Tab-separated table of C-alpha atoms and ligand atoms in Angstrom:
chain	number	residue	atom	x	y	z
A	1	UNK	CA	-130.808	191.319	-36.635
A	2	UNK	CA	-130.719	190.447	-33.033
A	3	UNK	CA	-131.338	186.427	-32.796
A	4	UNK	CA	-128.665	186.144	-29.576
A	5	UNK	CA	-131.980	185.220	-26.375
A	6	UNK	CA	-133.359	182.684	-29.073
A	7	UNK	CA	-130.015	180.901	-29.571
A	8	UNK	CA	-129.166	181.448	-26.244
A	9	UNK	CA	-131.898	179.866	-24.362
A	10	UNK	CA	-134.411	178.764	-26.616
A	11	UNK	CA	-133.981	174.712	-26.759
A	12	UNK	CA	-132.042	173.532	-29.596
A	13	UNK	CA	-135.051	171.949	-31.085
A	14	UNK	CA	-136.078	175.041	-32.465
A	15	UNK	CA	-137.189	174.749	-36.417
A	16	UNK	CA	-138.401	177.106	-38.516
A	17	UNK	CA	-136.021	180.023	-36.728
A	18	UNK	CA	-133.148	178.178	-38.793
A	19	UNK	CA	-134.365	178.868	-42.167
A	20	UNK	CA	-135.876	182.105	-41.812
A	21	UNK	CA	-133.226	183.723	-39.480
A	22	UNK	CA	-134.507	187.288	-38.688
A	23	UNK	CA	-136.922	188.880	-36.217
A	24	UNK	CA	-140.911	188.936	-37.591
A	25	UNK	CA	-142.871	191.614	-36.079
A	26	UNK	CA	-145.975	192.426	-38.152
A	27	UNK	CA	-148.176	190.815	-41.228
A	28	UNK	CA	-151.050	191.802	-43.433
A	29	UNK	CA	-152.314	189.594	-46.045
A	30	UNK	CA	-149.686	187.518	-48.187
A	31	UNK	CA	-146.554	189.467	-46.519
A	32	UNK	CA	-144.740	189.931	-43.474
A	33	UNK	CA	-142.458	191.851	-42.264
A	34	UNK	CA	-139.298	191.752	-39.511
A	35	UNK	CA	-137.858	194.691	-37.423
A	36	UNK	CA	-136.098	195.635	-39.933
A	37	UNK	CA	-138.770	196.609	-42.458
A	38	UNK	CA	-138.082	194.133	-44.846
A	39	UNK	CA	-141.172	192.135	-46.691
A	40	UNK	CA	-141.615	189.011	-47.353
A	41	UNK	CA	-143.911	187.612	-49.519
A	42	UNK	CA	-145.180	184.385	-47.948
A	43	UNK	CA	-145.588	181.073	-49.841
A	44	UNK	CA	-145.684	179.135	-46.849
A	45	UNK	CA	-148.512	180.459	-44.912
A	46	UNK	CA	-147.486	179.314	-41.183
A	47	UNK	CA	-147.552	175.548	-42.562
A	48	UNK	CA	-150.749	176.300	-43.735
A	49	UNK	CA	-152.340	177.711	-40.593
A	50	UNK	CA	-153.111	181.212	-42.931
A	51	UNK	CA	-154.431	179.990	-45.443
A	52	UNK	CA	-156.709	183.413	-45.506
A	53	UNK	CA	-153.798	185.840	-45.154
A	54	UNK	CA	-152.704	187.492	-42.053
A	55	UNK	CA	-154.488	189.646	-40.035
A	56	UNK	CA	-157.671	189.739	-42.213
A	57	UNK	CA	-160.058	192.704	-41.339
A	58	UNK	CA	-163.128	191.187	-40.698
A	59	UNK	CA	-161.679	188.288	-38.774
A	60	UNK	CA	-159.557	190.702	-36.528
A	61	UNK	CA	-162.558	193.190	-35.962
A	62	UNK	CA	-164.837	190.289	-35.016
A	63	UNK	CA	-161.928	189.161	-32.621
A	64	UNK	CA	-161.969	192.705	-31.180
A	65	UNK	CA	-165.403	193.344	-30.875
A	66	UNK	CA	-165.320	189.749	-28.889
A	67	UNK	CA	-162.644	190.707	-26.346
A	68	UNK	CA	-163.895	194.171	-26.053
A	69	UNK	CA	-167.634	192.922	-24.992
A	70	UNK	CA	-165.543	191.070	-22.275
A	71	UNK	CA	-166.298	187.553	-24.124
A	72	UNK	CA	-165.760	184.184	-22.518
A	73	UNK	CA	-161.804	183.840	-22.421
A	74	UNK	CA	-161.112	180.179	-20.907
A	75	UNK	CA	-160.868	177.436	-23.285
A	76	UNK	CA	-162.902	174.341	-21.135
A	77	UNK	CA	-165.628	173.007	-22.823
A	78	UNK	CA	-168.867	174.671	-21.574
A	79	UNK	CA	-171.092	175.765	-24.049
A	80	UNK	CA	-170.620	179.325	-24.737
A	81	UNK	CA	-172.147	181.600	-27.201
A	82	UNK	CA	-169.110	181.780	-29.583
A	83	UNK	CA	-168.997	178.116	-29.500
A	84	UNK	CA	-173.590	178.237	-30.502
A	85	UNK	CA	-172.375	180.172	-33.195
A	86	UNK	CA	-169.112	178.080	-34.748
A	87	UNK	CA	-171.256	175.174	-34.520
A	88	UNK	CA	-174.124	176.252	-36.245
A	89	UNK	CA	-171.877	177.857	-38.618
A	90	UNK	CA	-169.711	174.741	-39.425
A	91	UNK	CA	-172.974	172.860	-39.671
A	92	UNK	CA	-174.899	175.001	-41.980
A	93	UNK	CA	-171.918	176.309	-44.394
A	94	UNK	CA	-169.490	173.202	-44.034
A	95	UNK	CA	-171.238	170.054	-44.135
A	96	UNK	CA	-175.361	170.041	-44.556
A	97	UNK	CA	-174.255	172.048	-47.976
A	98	UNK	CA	-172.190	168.856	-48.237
A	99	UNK	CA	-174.403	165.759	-47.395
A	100	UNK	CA	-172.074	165.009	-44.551
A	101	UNK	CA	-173.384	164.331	-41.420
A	102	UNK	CA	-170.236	164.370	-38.598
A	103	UNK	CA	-170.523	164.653	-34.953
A	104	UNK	CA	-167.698	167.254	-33.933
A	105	UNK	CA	-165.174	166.960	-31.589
A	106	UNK	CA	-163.069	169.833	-30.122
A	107	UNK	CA	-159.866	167.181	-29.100
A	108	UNK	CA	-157.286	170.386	-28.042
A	109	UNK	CA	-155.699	172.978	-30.103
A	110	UNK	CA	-152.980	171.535	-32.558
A	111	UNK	CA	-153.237	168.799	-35.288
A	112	UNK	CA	-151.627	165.814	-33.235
A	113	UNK	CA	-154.622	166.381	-30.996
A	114	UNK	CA	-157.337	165.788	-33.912
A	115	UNK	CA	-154.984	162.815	-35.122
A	116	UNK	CA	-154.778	161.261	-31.138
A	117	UNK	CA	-158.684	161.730	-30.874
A	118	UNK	CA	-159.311	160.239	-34.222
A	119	UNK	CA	-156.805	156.986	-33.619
A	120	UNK	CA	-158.464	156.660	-30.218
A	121	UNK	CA	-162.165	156.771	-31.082
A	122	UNK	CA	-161.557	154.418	-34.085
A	123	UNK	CA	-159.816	151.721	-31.933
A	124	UNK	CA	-162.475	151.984	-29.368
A	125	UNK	CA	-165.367	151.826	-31.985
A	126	UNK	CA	-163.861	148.689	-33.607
A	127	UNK	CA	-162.110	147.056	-30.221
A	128	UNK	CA	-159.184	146.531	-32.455
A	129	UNK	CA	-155.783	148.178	-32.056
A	130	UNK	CA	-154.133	148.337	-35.122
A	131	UNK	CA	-153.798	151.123	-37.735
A	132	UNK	CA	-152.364	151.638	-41.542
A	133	UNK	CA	-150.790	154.549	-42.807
A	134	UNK	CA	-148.726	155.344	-45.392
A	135	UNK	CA	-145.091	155.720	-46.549
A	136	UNK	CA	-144.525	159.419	-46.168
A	137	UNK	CA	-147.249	159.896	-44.099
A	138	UNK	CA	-147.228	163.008	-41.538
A	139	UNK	CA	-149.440	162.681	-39.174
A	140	UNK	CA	-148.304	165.215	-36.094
A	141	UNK	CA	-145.607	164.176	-33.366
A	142	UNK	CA	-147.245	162.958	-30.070
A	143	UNK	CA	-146.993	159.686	-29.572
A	144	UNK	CA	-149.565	158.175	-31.190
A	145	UNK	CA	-149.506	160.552	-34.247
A	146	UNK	CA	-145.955	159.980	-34.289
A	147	UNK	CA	-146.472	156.189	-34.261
A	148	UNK	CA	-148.185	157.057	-37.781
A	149	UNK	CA	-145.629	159.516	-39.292
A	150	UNK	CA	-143.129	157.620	-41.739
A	151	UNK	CA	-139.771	159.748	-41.296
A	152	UNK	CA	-137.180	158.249	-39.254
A	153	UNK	CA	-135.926	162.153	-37.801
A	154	UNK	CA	-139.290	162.260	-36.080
A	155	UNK	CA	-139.688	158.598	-35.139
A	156	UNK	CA	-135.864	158.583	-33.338
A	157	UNK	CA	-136.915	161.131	-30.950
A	158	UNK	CA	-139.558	159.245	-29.616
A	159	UNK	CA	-138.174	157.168	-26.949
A	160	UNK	CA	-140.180	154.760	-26.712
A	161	UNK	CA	-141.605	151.835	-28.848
A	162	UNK	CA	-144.157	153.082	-31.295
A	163	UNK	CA	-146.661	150.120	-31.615
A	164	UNK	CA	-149.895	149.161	-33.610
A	165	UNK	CA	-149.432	151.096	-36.670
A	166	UNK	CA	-148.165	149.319	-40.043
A	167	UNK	CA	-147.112	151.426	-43.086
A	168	UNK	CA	-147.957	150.610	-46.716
A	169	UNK	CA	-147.118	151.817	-50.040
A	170	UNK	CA	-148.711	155.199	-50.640
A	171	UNK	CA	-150.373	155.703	-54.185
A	172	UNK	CA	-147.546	155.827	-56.851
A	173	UNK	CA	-144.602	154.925	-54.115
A	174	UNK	CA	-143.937	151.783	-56.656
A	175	UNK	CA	-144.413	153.570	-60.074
A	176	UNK	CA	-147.015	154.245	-61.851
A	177	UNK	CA	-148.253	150.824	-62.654
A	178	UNK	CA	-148.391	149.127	-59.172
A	179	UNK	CA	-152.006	149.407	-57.348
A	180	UNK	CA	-151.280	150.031	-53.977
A	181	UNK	CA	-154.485	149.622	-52.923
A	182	UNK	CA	-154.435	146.231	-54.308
A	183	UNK	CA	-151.646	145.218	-52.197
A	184	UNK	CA	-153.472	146.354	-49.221
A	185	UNK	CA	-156.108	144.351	-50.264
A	186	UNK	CA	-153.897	141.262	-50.743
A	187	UNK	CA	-152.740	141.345	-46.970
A	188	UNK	CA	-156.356	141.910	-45.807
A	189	UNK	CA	-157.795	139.336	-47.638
A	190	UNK	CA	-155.043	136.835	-46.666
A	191	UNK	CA	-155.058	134.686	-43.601
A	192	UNK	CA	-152.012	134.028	-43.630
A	193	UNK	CA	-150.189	137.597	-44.705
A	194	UNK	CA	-149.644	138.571	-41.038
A	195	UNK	CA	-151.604	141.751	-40.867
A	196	UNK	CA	-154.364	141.666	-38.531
A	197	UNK	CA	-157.232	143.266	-38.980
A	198	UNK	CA	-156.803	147.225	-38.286
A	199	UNK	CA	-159.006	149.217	-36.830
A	200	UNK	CA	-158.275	152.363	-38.814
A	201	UNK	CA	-156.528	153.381	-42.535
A	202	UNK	CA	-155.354	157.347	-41.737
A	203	UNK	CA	-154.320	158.692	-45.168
A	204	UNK	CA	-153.867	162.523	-46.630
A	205	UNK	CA	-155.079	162.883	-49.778
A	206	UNK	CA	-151.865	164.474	-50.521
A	207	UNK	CA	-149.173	164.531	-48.265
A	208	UNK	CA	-147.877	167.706	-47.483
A	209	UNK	CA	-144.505	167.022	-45.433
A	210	UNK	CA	-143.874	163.899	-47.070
A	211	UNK	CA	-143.315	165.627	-50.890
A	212	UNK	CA	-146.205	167.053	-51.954
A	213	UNK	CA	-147.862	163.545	-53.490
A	214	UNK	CA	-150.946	163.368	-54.725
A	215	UNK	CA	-152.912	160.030	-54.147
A	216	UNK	CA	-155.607	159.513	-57.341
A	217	UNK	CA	-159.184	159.502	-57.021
A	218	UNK	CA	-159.174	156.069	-58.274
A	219	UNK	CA	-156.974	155.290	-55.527
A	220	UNK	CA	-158.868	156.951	-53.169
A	221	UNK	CA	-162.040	155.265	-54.144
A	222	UNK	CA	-160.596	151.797	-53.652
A	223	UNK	CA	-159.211	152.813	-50.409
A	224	UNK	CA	-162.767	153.734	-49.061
A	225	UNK	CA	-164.229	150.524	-51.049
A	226	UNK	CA	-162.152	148.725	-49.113
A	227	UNK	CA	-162.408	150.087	-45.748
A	228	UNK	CA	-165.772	149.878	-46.099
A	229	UNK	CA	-165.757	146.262	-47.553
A	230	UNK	CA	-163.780	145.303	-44.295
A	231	UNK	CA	-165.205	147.497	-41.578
A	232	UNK	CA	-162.252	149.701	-40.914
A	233	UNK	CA	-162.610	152.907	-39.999
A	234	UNK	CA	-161.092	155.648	-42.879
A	235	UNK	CA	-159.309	158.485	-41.350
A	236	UNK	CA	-158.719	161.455	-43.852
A	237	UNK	CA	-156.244	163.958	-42.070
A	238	UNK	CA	-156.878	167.553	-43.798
A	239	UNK	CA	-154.941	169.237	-41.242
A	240	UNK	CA	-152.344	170.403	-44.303
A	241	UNK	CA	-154.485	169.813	-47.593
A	242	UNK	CA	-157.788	170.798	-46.096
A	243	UNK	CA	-160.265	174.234	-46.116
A	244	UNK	CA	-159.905	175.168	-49.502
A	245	UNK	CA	-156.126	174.173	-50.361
A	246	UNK	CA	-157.099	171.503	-52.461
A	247	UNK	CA	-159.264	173.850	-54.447
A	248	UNK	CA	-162.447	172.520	-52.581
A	249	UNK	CA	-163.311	173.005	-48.801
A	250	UNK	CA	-162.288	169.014	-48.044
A	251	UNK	CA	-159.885	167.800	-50.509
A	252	UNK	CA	-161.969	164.434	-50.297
A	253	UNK	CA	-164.656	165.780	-52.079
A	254	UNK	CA	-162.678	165.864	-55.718
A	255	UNK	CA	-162.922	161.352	-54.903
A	256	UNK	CA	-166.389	161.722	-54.218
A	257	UNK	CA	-166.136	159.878	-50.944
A	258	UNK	CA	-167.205	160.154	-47.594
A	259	UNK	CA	-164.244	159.259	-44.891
A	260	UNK	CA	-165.456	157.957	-41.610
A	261	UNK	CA	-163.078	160.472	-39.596
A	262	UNK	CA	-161.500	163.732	-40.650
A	263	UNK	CA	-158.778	165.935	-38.851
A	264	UNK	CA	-158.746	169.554	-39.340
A	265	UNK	CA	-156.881	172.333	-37.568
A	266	UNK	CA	-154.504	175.293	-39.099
A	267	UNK	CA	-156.601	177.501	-41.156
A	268	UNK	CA	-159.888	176.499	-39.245
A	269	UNK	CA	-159.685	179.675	-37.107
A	270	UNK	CA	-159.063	182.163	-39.750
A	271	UNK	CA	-156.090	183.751	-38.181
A	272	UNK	CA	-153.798	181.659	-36.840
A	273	UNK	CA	-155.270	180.555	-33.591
A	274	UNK	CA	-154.726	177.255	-32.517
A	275	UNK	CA	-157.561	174.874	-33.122
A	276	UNK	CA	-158.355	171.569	-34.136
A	277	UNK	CA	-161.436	169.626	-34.926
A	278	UNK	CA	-161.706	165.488	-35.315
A	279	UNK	CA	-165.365	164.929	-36.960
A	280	UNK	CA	-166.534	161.615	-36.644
A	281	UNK	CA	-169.492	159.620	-38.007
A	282	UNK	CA	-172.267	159.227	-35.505
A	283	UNK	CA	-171.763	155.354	-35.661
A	284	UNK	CA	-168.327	155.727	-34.411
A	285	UNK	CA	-168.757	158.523	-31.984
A	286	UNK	CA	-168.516	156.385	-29.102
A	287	UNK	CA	-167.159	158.520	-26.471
A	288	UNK	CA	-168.287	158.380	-23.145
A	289	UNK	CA	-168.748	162.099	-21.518
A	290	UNK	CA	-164.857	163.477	-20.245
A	291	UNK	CA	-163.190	160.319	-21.680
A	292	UNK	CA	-161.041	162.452	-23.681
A	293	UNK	CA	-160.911	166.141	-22.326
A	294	UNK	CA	-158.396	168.552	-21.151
A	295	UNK	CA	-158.311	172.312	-20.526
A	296	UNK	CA	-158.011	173.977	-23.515
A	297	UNK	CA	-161.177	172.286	-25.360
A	298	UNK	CA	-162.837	175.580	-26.682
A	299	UNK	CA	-160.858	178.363	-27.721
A	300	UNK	CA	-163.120	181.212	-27.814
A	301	UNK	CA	-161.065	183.603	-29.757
A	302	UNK	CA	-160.589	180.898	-32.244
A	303	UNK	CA	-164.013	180.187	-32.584
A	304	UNK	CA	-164.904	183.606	-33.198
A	305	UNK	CA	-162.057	183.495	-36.090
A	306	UNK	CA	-163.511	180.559	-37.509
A	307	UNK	CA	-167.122	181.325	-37.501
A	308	UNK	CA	-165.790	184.842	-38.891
A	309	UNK	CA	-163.628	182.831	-41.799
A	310	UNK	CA	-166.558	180.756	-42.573
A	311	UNK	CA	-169.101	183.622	-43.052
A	312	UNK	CA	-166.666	185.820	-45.061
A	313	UNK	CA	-165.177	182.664	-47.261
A	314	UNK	CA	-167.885	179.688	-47.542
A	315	UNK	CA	-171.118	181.616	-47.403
A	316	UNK	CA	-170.463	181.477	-51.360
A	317	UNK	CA	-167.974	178.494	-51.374
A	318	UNK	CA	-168.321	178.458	-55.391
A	319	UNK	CA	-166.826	181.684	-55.917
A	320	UNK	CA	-164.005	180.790	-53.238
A	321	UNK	CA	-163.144	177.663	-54.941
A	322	UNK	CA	-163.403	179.910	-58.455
A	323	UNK	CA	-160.676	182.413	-56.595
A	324	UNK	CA	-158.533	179.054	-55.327
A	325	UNK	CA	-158.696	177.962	-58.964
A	326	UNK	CA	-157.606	181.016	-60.567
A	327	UNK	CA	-154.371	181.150	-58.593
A	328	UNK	CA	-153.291	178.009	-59.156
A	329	UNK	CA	-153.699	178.257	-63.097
A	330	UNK	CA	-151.200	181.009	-62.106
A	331	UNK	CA	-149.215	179.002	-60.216
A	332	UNK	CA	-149.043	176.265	-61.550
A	333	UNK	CA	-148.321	178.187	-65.122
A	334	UNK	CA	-145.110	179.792	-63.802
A	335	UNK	CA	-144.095	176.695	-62.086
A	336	UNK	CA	-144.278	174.574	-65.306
A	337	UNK	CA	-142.389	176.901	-67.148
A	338	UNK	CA	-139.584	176.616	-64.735
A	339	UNK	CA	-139.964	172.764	-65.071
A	340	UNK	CA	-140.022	173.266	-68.851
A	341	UNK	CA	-136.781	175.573	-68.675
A	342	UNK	CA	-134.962	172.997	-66.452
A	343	UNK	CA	-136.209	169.718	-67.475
A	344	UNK	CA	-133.622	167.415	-66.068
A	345	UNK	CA	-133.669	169.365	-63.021
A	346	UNK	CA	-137.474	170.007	-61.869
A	347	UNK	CA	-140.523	168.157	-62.122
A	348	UNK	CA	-143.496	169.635	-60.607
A	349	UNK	CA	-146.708	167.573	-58.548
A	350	UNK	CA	-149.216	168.672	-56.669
A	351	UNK	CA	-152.887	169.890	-55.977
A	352	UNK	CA	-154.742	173.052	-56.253
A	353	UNK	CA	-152.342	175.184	-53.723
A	354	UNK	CA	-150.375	173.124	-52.682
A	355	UNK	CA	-147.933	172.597	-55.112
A	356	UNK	CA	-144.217	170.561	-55.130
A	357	UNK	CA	-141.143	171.791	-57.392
A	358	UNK	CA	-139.086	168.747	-57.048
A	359	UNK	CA	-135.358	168.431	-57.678
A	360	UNK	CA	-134.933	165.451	-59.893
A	361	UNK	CA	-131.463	165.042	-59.821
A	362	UNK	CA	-129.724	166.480	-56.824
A	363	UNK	CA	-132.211	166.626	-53.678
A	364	UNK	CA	-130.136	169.972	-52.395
A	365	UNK	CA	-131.696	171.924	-55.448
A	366	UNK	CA	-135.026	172.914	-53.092
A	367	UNK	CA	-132.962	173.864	-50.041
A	368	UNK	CA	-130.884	176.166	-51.738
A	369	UNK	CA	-133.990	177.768	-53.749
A	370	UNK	CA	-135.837	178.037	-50.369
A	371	UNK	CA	-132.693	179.767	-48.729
A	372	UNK	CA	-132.052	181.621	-51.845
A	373	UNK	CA	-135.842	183.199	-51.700
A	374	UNK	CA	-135.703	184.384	-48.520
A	375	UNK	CA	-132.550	186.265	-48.707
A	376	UNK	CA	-134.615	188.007	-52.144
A	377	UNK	CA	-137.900	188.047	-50.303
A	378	UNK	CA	-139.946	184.658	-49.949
A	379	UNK	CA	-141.162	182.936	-47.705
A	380	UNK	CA	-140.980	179.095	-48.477
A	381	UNK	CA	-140.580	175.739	-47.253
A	382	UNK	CA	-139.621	172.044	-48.049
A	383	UNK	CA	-140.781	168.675	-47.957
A	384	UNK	CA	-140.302	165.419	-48.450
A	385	UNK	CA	-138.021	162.366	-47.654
A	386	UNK	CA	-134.361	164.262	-48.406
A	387	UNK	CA	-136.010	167.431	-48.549
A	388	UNK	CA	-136.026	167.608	-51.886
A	389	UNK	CA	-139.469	169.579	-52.638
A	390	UNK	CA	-139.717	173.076	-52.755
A	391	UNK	CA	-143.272	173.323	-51.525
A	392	UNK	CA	-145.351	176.181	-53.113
A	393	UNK	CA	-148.250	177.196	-50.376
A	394	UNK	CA	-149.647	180.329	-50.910
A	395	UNK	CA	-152.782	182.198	-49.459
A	396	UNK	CA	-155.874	180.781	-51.270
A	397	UNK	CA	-157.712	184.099	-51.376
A	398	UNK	CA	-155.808	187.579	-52.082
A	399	UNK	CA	-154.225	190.053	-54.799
A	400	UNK	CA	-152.477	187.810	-57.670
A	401	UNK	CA	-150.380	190.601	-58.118
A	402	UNK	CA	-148.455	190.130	-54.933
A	403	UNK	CA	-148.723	186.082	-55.464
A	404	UNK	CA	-146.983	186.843	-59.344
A	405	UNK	CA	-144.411	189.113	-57.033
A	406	UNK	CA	-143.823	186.158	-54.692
A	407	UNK	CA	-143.090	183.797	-58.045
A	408	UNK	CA	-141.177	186.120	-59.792
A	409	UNK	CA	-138.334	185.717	-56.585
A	410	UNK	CA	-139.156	182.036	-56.964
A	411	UNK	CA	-138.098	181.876	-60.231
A	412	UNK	CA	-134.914	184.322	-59.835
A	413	UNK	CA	-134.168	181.796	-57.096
A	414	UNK	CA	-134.558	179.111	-59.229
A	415	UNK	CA	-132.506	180.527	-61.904
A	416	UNK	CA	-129.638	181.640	-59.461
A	417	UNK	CA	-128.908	178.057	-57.949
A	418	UNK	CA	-129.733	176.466	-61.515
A	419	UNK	CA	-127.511	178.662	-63.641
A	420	UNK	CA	-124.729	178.011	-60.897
B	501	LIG	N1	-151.371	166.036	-40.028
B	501	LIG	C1	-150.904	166.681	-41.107
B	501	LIG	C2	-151.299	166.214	-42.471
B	501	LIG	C3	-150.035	167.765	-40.953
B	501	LIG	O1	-149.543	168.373	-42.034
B	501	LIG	C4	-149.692	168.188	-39.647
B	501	LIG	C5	-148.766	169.318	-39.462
B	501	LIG	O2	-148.103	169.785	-40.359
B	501	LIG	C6	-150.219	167.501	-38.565
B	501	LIG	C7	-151.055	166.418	-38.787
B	501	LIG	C8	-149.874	167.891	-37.161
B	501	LIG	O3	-150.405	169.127	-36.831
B	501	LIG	P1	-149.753	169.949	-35.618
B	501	LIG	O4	-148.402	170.373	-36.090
B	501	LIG	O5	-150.665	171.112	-35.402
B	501	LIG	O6	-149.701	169.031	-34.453
């Protein structure tokens, strides 16, 4: 496999070209394949941009028929007729089935735009400046996202002071029995604890990079009681857990809450096309017109995708969700048997499809599964602090004959580096 132009004079921060070291060239559904022929059956979904599959017929046909009719191709924000119909889409499948009643914003293509917008609009609505997140947070890598992502790798390359953003104790980060919400609310309620009063909480309802944790709707519930109790505006970032991962469309709605912001971006197009969405309250949308624009605001072919994903997948959400929840009784089945075949080894967390097999005892176990896959066939990634989570993303819709294919290498994986 010829990698030599990428090491040659692609920059050295290059990422994901390390762990999965050959050549991709085409993809349908849950599998891709390199120049070489070989398939891969993929648990990792682009990070959870394809969360559909690749290259899904409908999506790519609608996407045709677009650019063949000669379609509106620059991404500024005029109104066009693919943006009419995401909008109306969003609003009719997405959130009035919902109760929720957001004001979009199209803040630029990736994540860390959604996160920026979000961060901004909240400090501007309350005049304050400061913002909790979370240990193990991920919240993208510009600067102001960045400010809000936990791990030190990311943080060092920043060069610069990263300011206004204090990090508490996501749920469980103290054990079971400590209520980290209650902590928060110690600080907030005390004069004297040194916090000021922040503008914004930004929390994933289960964090993704950081390990695959999974905050409790109780927690959940007292974080929004207490935002709301205060006045602080609650950010949920579903860029990784969001549109359908969870098991429902928002993975807020298992807590039964309502955040005041929400970031979304990978799967929203369908198909891989970079786009990003920050949906804000109407109270809090307090953007004056071009205070926050840029060129690439509306991303036609994306919105196409998305309208596209939305009619195929969300017209009849229940039967999605029923799909989501059959496979991950499957997954989460041949997961815990691994657990139960290496107990002092494995322990498994997670939600819905986005699942963590976590190496208990030595944090290498997940890297060398993960490198082990793909020489057999997978892809995968992993998470968390030391890398020590083997995280288990697979398409939410699909055959569960190719996902059982995909788990099967998992588990000879697993075996091979366990058994060793
Ligand atoms: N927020 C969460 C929860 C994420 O998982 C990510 C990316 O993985 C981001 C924000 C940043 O998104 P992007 O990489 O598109 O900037």
């Amino acid at each position: 496999m010829d990698l030599s132009v990428f090491t040659a004079i692609e920059s050295e921060v290059r990422s994901y070209i390390r762990a999965f070291p050959t050549v991709f060239a085409t993809a349908k559904g849950q599998k891709l394949v390199d120049e070489r022929g070989r398939e891969y059956i993929d648990l990792f979904c682009g990070a959870g941009s394809l969360n559909y599959g690749h290259n899904d017929d409908d999506i790519k046909a609608a996407v045709i028929d677009y650019l063949a009719g000669d379609g509106i191709q620059h991404g500024l924000d005029m109104a066009t007729s693919a943006k009419r119909e995401f909008l109306e889409r969003f609003r009719d499948r997405i959130l009035e089935p919902r109760g929720l009643d957001y004001r979009v914003q199209f803040p630029g293509p990736t994540g860390a735009n959604a996160v920026e917008a979000a961060l901004k609009a909240a400090r501007m609505a309350t005049g304050r400046t400061g913002v909790v997140a979370f240990t193990h947070a991920y919240h993208g890598l510009s600067l102001g996202a960045l400010a809000a992502t936990a791990n030190q790798w990311f943080r060092q390359a920043a060069g610069t002071t990263l300011n206004d953003v204090q990090f508490f104790p996501f749920d469980g980060y103290y054990g079971p029995d400590i209520d980290t919400v209650a902590l928060l609310r110690t600080h907030l309620e005390d004069p004297s604890s040194g916090l000021d009063l922040p503008a914004a909480v930004i929390v994933e309802t289960v964090q993704g990079e950081g390990g695959v944790n999974v905050a409790s709707v109780e927690w959940l519930q007292a974080l929004r009681e207490l935002c709301t109790e205060f006045g602080i505006v609650l950010i949920a970032d579903e860029i990784q857990i969001g549109i359908g991962r969870s098991g429902r469309y928002f993975s807020f709605e298992r807590a039964g809450i309502v955040p005041d912001m929400v970031t979304l971006s990978k799967s929203i197009s369908g198909y891989g096309f970079p786009m990003s969405l920050t949906l804000i309250k109407p109270e809090f949308d307090v953007w004056k017109p071009a205070m926050h624009t840029g060129t690439f605001r509306g991303n036609t072919i994306a919105f196409v995708g998305g309208s596209t994903a939305i009619e195929k997948f969300w017209a009849d959400g229940e039967a999605t969700e029923a799909r989501i929840a059959e496979r991950t009784a499957i997954v989460e089945e041949r997961l815990g048997a691994l657990v139960e075949r290496y107990p002092d080894d494995l322990a498994l967390r997670g939600l819905g499809l986005l699942q963590g097999l976590v190496g208990i005892r030595d944090n290498a176990v997940a890297g060398r599964v993960a490198k082990e896959a793909f020489e057999r066939g997978v892809i995968i990634e992993v998470s968390g602090a030391h890398d020590e989570v083997l995280k288990v993303m697979p398409t939410i819709v699909g055959d569960d004959e190719t996902l059982r294919a995909g788990l099967d290498i998992v588990e000879a994986a697993v075996d091979a580096v366990l058994a060793a």
